[in-house]
């Protein structure tokens, strides 16, 4: 009998492995709850966004491991311990979570990995001022007899009605060096450093502030971060943005675990395109600048978005970390009359944006100064 007939096709093997995974997870969760090893639970609300018609917010119900904020003086072992807690998560499926915004309420249920998604229509439709608005989250059923009903506060970002454009940016190797092209280096960096010791590329913070301000100097242009990093790193990445004074914005990550239909829950490409499509859907009249790097197919992924929405993108900035040949991709961008700007440093992208009139002329000097400070550490 040949090998083809004895081996189990991947299409049949995946549902079996996923079923086994779910059964193991159920037994593990029941054991942890009954033995009292899990007593602290939290609703982790990810930063949401909205318009005058609808708001969107995602989150997760999981064990609260009490991860304290980091400092620049934290040791290797402290960093390792906190990151270990982030990845050794205990999640709670089947929990009903209610969200209340502007006296409107919706209730959803967490999925098998503890995630929930809120899409709440705003009735009546109205215009919001730029900024973050609060949303209240509450648990409708306790996860066990020993835990109580919980509440949490989330935030929804509304861009200014006067926004000139929006920005969608990657994080890994775009804002900060992660070694994403070299898996072992990426793991080492992720687990040994923290939000303060991970240093962004020079000038990034000032450049993103300049994009937020646009040509008129008013903080009105929205920033969205779409990354293939796992949701386990959400609090770490938000802390990183704050520690280095990089403008905050809604952050869309992904689940890396085995899913019902895929070996990894969504590819890098599929995840990015899905999130970009949704942002475009929520803000149909807003053009965008896309920022990424050459290490993980961002030029090709962004090109797919442009081909579907040729009038939505002003330019694409790519940090050239791989030095791979992108001449064929460049020609396609040229044919579509969309600038694909490959840069070695942040200042190159800033100069292009300034020449296009998207950021103020005085931004260049500020980014230069910031770059020097960043390089000195």
PDB file of N, CA and C in Angstrom, residues 286-327:
ATOM      1  N   UNK A 286     -12.706  58.502   3.541  1.00  0.00           N
ATOM      2  CA  UNK A 286     -11.395  58.921   4.027  1.00  0.00           C
ATOM      3  C   UNK A 286     -10.285  58.219   3.245  1.00  0.00           C
ATOM      4  N   UNK A 287      -9.365  58.980   2.616  1.00  0.00           N
ATOM      5  CA  UNK A 287      -8.214  58.334   1.970  1.00  0.00           C
ATOM      6  C   UNK A 287      -7.189  57.915   3.018  1.00  0.00           C
ATOM      7  N   UNK A 288      -6.280  57.005   2.649  1.00  0.00           N
ATOM      8  CA  UNK A 288      -5.338  56.460   3.618  1.00  0.00           C
ATOM      9  C   UNK A 288      -3.909  56.412   3.084  1.00  0.00           C
ATOM     10  N   UNK A 289      -2.972  56.528   4.017  1.00  0.00           N
ATOM     11  CA  UNK A 289      -1.564  56.227   3.785  1.00  0.00           C
ATOM     12  C   UNK A 289      -1.278  54.902   4.488  1.00  0.00           C
ATOM     13  N   UNK A 290      -0.649  53.959   3.784  1.00  0.00           N
ATOM     14  CA  UNK A 290      -0.316  52.658   4.343  1.00  0.00           C
ATOM     15  C   UNK A 290       1.184  52.585   4.612  1.00  0.00           C
ATOM     16  N   UNK A 291       1.557  52.086   5.779  1.00  0.00           N
ATOM     17  CA  UNK A 291       2.967  52.008   6.171  1.00  0.00           C
ATOM     18  C   UNK A 291       3.290  50.576   6.586  1.00  0.00           C
ATOM     19  N   UNK A 292       4.374  50.038   6.051  1.00  0.00           N
ATOM     20  CA  UNK A 292       4.776  48.674   6.387  1.00  0.00           C
ATOM     21  C   UNK A 292       6.257  48.477   6.173  1.00  0.00           C
ATOM     22  N   UNK A 293       6.644  47.224   5.979  1.00  0.00           N
ATOM     23  CA  UNK A 293       8.062  46.912   5.744  1.00  0.00           C
ATOM     24  C   UNK A 293       8.158  45.835   4.677  1.00  0.00           C
ATOM     25  N   UNK A 294       9.360  45.616   4.194  1.00  0.00           N
ATOM     26  CA  UNK A 294       9.567  44.682   3.083  1.00  0.00           C
ATOM     27  C   UNK A 294       9.766  43.254   3.542  1.00  0.00           C
ATOM     28  N   UNK A 295       9.755  43.008   4.852  1.00  0.00           N
ATOM     29  CA  UNK A 295      10.100  41.693   5.360  1.00  0.00           C
ATOM     30  C   UNK A 295       8.992  40.669   5.284  1.00  0.00           C
ATOM     31  N   UNK A 296       7.713  41.092   5.324  1.00  0.00           N
ATOM     32  CA  UNK A 296       6.610  40.140   5.388  1.00  0.00           C
ATOM     33  C   UNK A 296       5.528  40.426   4.351  1.00  0.00           C
ATOM     34  N   UNK A 297       5.947  40.719   3.138  1.00  0.00           N
ATOM     35  CA  UNK A 297       5.022  40.855   2.005  1.00  0.00           C
ATOM     36  C   UNK A 297       4.080  42.046   2.097  1.00  0.00           C
ATOM     37  N   UNK A 298       4.401  43.046   2.911  1.00  0.00           N
ATOM     38  CA  UNK A 298       3.517  44.210   3.001  1.00  0.00           C
ATOM     39  C   UNK A 298       3.305  44.904   1.658  1.00  0.00           C
ATOM     40  N   UNK A 299       4.361  45.087   0.814  1.00  0.00           N
ATOM     41  CA  UNK A 299       4.118  45.743  -0.481  1.00  0.00           C
ATOM     42  C   UNK A 299       3.085  44.995  -1.326  1.00  0.00           C
ATOM     43  N   UNK A 300       3.156  43.653  -1.316  1.00  0.00           N
ATOM     44  CA  UNK A 300       2.216  42.859  -2.098  1.00  0.00           C
ATOM     45  C   UNK A 300       0.820  42.874  -1.486  1.00  0.00           C
ATOM     46  N   UNK A 301       0.744  42.809  -0.164  1.00  0.00           N
ATOM     47  CA  UNK A 301      -0.554  42.834   0.511  1.00  0.00           C
ATOM     48  C   UNK A 301      -1.243  44.177   0.286  1.00  0.00           C
ATOM     49  N   UNK A 302      -0.502  45.256   0.434  1.00  0.00           N
ATOM     50  CA  UNK A 302      -1.076  46.581   0.229  1.00  0.00           C
ATOM     51  C   UNK A 302      -1.498  46.768  -1.234  1.00  0.00           C
ATOM     52  N   UNK A 303      -0.756  46.147  -2.141  1.00  0.00           N
ATOM     53  CA  UNK A 303      -1.123  46.241  -3.556  1.00  0.00           C
ATOM     54  C   UNK A 303      -2.488  45.600  -3.796  1.00  0.00           C
ATOM     55  N   UNK A 304      -2.764  44.480  -3.137  1.00  0.00           N
ATOM     56  CA  UNK A 304      -4.081  43.857  -3.262  1.00  0.00           C
ATOM     57  C   UNK A 304      -5.184  44.793  -2.782  1.00  0.00           C
ATOM     58  N   UNK A 305      -4.927  45.488  -1.692  1.00  0.00           N
ATOM     59  CA  UNK A 305      -5.909  46.448  -1.183  1.00  0.00           C
ATOM     60  C   UNK A 305      -6.116  47.584  -2.177  1.00  0.00           C
ATOM     61  N   UNK A 306      -5.031  48.017  -2.812  1.00  0.00           N
ATOM     62  CA  UNK A 306      -5.130  49.105  -3.790  1.00  0.00           C
ATOM     63  C   UNK A 306      -5.916  48.666  -5.017  1.00  0.00           C
ATOM     64  N   UNK A 307      -5.701  47.422  -5.456  1.00  0.00           N
ATOM     65  CA  UNK A 307      -6.400  46.932  -6.638  1.00  0.00           C
ATOM     66  C   UNK A 307      -7.910  46.865  -6.415  1.00  0.00           C
ATOM     67  N   UNK A 308      -8.329  46.620  -5.158  1.00  0.00           N
ATOM     68  CA  UNK A 308      -9.757  46.601  -4.831  1.00  0.00           C
ATOM     69  C   UNK A 308     -10.290  48.012  -4.589  1.00  0.00           C
ATOM     70  N   UNK A 309      -9.415  48.892  -4.098  1.00  0.00           N
ATOM     71  CA  UNK A 309      -9.835  50.256  -3.729  1.00  0.00           C
ATOM     72  C   UNK A 309      -8.814  51.264  -4.273  1.00  0.00           C
ATOM     73  N   UNK A 310      -8.739  51.410  -5.594  1.00  0.00           N
ATOM     74  CA  UNK A 310      -7.687  52.249  -6.198  1.00  0.00           C
ATOM     75  C   UNK A 310      -7.741  53.722  -5.813  1.00  0.00           C
ATOM     76  N   UNK A 311      -8.875  54.185  -5.342  1.00  0.00           N
ATOM     77  CA  UNK A 311      -9.002  55.611  -5.020  1.00  0.00           C
ATOM     78  C   UNK A 311      -8.915  55.882  -3.511  1.00  0.00           C
ATOM     79  N   UNK A 312      -8.601  54.842  -2.722  1.00  0.00           N
ATOM     80  CA  UNK A 312      -8.556  55.008  -1.266  1.00  0.00           C
ATOM     81  C   UNK A 312      -7.159  55.297  -0.732  1.00  0.00           C
ATOM     82  N   UNK A 313      -6.118  55.018  -1.520  1.00  0.00           N
ATOM     83  CA  UNK A 313      -4.754  55.078  -0.989  1.00  0.00           C
ATOM     84  C   UNK A 313      -3.989  56.233  -1.620  1.00  0.00           C
ATOM     85  N   UNK A 314      -3.405  57.056  -0.761  1.00  0.00           N
ATOM     86  CA  UNK A 314      -2.581  58.173  -1.223  1.00  0.00           C
ATOM     87  C   UNK A 314      -1.165  57.713  -1.540  1.00  0.00           C
ATOM     88  N   UNK A 315      -0.608  56.877  -0.675  1.00  0.00           N
ATOM     89  CA  UNK A 315       0.770  56.408  -0.861  1.00  0.00           C
ATOM     90  C   UNK A 315       1.018  55.220   0.052  1.00  0.00           C
ATOM     91  N   UNK A 316       2.077  54.471  -0.262  1.00  0.00           N
ATOM     92  CA  UNK A 316       2.515  53.350   0.563  1.00  0.00           C
ATOM     93  C   UNK A 316       3.976  53.573   0.912  1.00  0.00           C
ATOM     94  N   UNK A 317       4.284  53.606   2.214  1.00  0.00           N
ATOM     95  CA  UNK A 317       5.661  53.739   2.689  1.00  0.00           C
ATOM     96  C   UNK A 317       6.125  52.383   3.212  1.00  0.00           C
ATOM     97  N   UNK A 318       7.247  51.916   2.695  1.00  0.00           N
ATOM     98  CA  UNK A 318       7.783  50.608   3.067  1.00  0.00           C
ATOM     99  C   UNK A 318       9.210  50.768   3.595  1.00  0.00           C
ATOM    100  N   UNK A 319       9.399  50.377   4.852  1.00  0.00           N
ATOM    101  CA  UNK A 319      10.758  50.359   5.411  1.00  0.00           C
ATOM    102  C   UNK A 319      11.481  49.137   4.821  1.00  0.00           C
ATOM    103  N   UNK A 320      12.562  49.383   4.120  1.00  0.00           N
ATOM    104  CA  UNK A 320      13.244  48.326   3.373  1.00  0.00           C
ATOM    105  C   UNK A 320      14.214  47.576   4.281  1.00  0.00           C
ATOM    106  N   UNK A 321      13.685  46.599   5.019  1.00  0.00           N
ATOM    107  CA  UNK A 321      14.510  45.850   5.968  1.00  0.00           C
ATOM    108  C   UNK A 321      15.095  44.586   5.358  1.00  0.00           C
ATOM    109  N   UNK A 322      14.569  44.143   4.220  1.00  0.00           N
ATOM    110  CA  UNK A 322      15.020  42.878   3.632  1.00  0.00           C
ATOM    111  C   UNK A 322      15.929  43.054   2.424  1.00  0.00           C
ATOM    112  N   UNK A 323      15.853  44.225   1.783  1.00  0.00           N
ATOM    113  CA  UNK A 323      16.628  44.512   0.571  1.00  0.00           C
ATOM    114  C   UNK A 323      16.318  43.533  -0.559  1.00  0.00           C
ATOM    115  N   UNK A 324      15.099  42.997  -0.569  1.00  0.00           N
ATOM    116  CA  UNK A 324      14.733  42.094  -1.664  1.00  0.00           C
ATOM    117  C   UNK A 324      14.308  42.906  -2.888  1.00  0.00           C
ATOM    118  N   UNK A 325      14.316  42.251  -4.030  1.00  0.00           N
ATOM    119  CA  UNK A 325      13.994  42.903  -5.289  1.00  0.00           C
ATOM    120  C   UNK A 325      12.487  43.156  -5.390  1.00  0.00           C
ATOM    121  N   UNK A 326      12.102  44.413  -5.385  1.00  0.00           N
ATOM    122  CA  UNK A 326      10.689  44.779  -5.474  1.00  0.00           C
ATOM    123  C   UNK A 326      10.383  45.529  -6.778  1.00  0.00           C
ATOM    124  N   UNK A 327      11.252  45.354  -7.767  1.00  0.00           N
ATOM    125  CA  UNK A 327      11.092  46.113  -9.011  1.00  0.00           C
ATOM    126  C   UNK A 327       9.786  45.770  -9.733  1.00  0.00           C
TER     127      UNK A 327
END
